[in-house]
Amino acid sequence: MAFRKHYDLRVWQDGIALVKLVYGLCEHLPKDELYGLTSQLRRASVSVPVNIAEGAARNGREEFSHYLIIARGSLSEVDTLLIICNQLGYLAKEQTEPVLKQLHLLLGALGALIKQQREAVS
Protein backbone atom coordinates (compact mmCIF):
# COMPACT_ATOMS: atom_id res chain seq x y z
CA MET A 1 0.00 0.00 0.00
CA ALA A 2 1.29 3.44 -0.89
CA PHE A 3 2.21 5.95 1.79
CA ARG A 4 -0.74 8.15 2.69
CA LYS A 5 -0.18 11.83 3.10
CA HIS A 6 -2.16 12.34 6.27
CA TYR A 7 -2.54 16.05 5.65
CA ASP A 8 -4.61 15.21 2.56
CA LEU A 9 -7.08 13.18 4.64
CA ARG A 10 -10.27 15.08 5.45
CA VAL A 11 -10.53 13.39 8.88
CA TRP A 12 -7.04 14.63 9.75
CA GLN A 13 -7.93 18.18 8.66
CA ASP A 14 -11.14 18.03 10.69
CA GLY A 15 -9.14 16.73 13.65
CA ILE A 16 -6.85 19.76 13.46
CA ALA A 17 -9.94 22.01 13.36
CA LEU A 18 -11.25 20.26 16.48
CA VAL A 19 -7.95 20.86 18.30
CA LYS A 20 -8.21 24.59 17.56
CA LEU A 21 -11.78 24.70 18.87
CA VAL A 22 -10.86 22.80 22.03
CA TYR A 23 -7.86 25.01 22.75
CA GLY A 24 -10.05 28.09 22.36
CA LEU A 25 -12.64 26.62 24.69
CA CYS A 26 -10.01 25.77 27.29
CA GLU A 27 -9.28 29.47 27.67
CA HIS A 28 -12.63 29.71 29.50
CA LEU A 29 -11.88 27.01 32.05
CA PRO A 30 -10.84 27.97 35.58
CA LYS A 31 -7.10 28.42 36.04
CA ASP A 32 -7.10 25.83 38.83
CA GLU A 33 -8.11 23.23 36.20
CA LEU A 34 -4.93 23.84 34.16
CA TYR A 35 -3.45 20.48 35.20
CA GLY A 36 -6.82 18.74 35.35
CA LEU A 37 -9.61 19.17 32.84
CA THR A 38 -7.75 21.68 30.66
CA SER A 39 -4.74 19.42 30.24
CA GLN A 40 -6.84 16.32 29.66
CA LEU A 41 -9.10 18.04 27.10
CA ARG A 42 -6.10 19.34 25.19
CA ARG A 43 -4.30 15.98 25.20
CA ALA A 44 -7.40 14.05 24.14
CA SER A 45 -8.13 16.45 21.27
CA VAL A 46 -4.53 16.42 20.04
CA SER A 47 -4.59 12.63 20.15
CA VAL A 48 -7.21 12.56 17.37
CA PRO A 49 -5.17 13.96 14.44
CA VAL A 50 -1.94 12.51 15.84
CA ASN A 51 -3.34 8.96 15.73
CA ILE A 52 -4.81 9.52 12.28
CA ALA A 53 -1.37 10.66 11.07
CA GLU A 54 0.41 7.73 12.71
CA GLY A 55 -2.05 5.25 11.24
CA ALA A 56 -1.71 6.77 7.79
CA ALA A 57 2.05 6.24 7.95
CA ARG A 58 1.73 2.56 8.90
CA ASN A 59 1.76 -0.40 6.54
CA GLY A 60 -1.62 -1.74 5.55
CA ARG A 61 -5.26 -1.08 6.12
CA GLU A 62 -5.50 -3.09 9.33
CA GLU A 63 -2.92 -0.95 11.09
CA PHE A 64 -4.52 2.19 9.71
CA SER A 65 -7.91 1.03 11.04
CA HIS A 66 -6.37 0.34 14.45
CA TYR A 67 -5.16 3.94 14.77
CA LEU A 68 -8.46 5.31 13.48
CA ILE A 69 -10.20 3.37 16.25
CA ILE A 70 -7.82 4.93 18.81
CA ALA A 71 -8.63 8.38 17.37
CA ARG A 72 -12.35 7.58 17.71
CA GLY A 73 -11.77 6.68 21.36
CA SER A 74 -10.08 10.02 21.92
CA LEU A 75 -13.14 11.74 20.44
CA SER A 76 -15.32 9.97 22.99
CA GLU A 77 -12.95 11.15 25.70
CA VAL A 78 -13.28 14.78 24.52
CA ASP A 79 -17.08 14.37 24.41
CA THR A 80 -17.17 13.08 27.98
CA LEU A 81 -14.83 15.79 29.26
CA LEU A 82 -17.05 18.47 27.72
CA ILE A 83 -20.08 16.94 29.43
CA ILE A 84 -18.17 17.04 32.72
CA CYS A 85 -17.30 20.71 32.13
CA ASN A 86 -21.00 21.44 31.51
CA GLN A 87 -22.10 19.48 34.58
CA LEU A 88 -19.58 21.27 36.81
CA GLY A 89 -20.73 24.64 35.49
CA TYR A 90 -17.34 25.51 33.99
CA LEU A 91 -18.70 25.87 30.45
CA ALA A 92 -22.17 26.72 29.18
CA LYS A 93 -23.82 24.51 26.58
CA GLU A 94 -23.68 27.44 24.14
CA GLN A 95 -19.88 27.40 24.47
CA THR A 96 -19.52 23.68 23.86
CA GLU A 97 -22.09 23.33 21.04
CA PRO A 98 -19.71 24.28 18.16
CA VAL A 99 -17.07 21.88 19.49
CA LEU A 100 -19.59 19.08 19.91
CA LYS A 101 -20.92 19.68 16.40
CA GLN A 102 -17.40 19.34 14.96
CA LEU A 103 -16.76 16.32 17.16
CA HIS A 104 -19.91 14.49 16.02
CA LEU A 105 -19.20 15.19 12.35
CA LEU A 106 -15.70 13.82 12.80
CA LEU A 107 -17.02 10.81 14.69
CA GLY A 108 -19.26 9.95 11.75
CA ALA A 109 -16.48 10.45 9.21
CA LEU A 110 -14.09 8.28 11.21
CA GLY A 111 -16.70 5.56 11.51
CA ALA A 112 -17.22 5.56 7.75
CA LEU A 113 -13.47 5.45 7.10
CA ILE A 114 -12.99 2.60 9.57
CA LYS A 115 -15.77 0.65 7.85
CA GLN A 116 -14.23 1.34 4.44
CA GLN A 117 -10.82 0.12 5.60
CA ARG A 118 -12.26 -3.03 7.17
CA GLU A 119 -14.26 -3.88 4.04
CA ALA A 120 -11.17 -3.45 1.88
CA VAL A 121 -9.30 -5.95 4.08
CA SER A 122 -12.03 -8.60 3.84
Coordinates of C-alpha atoms in Angstrom, one line a residue, residues 25-26 28-29 41 82 85-93 95-96:
L25 CA -12.6 26.6 24.7
C26 CA -10.0 25.8 27.3
H28 CA -12.6 29.7 29.5
L29 CA -11.9 27.0 32.0
L41 CA -9.1 18.0 27.1
L82 CA -17.0 18.5 27.7
C85 CA -17.3 20.7 32.1
N86 CA -21.0 21.4 31.5
Q87 CA -22.1 19.5 34.6
L88 CA -19.6 21.3 36.8
G89 CA -20.7 24.6 35.5
Y90 CA -17.3 25.5 34.0
L91 CA -18.7 25.9 30.5
A92 CA -22.2 26.7 29.2
K93 CA -23.8 24.5 26.6
Q95 CA -19.9 27.4 24.5
T96 CA -19.5 23.7 23.9

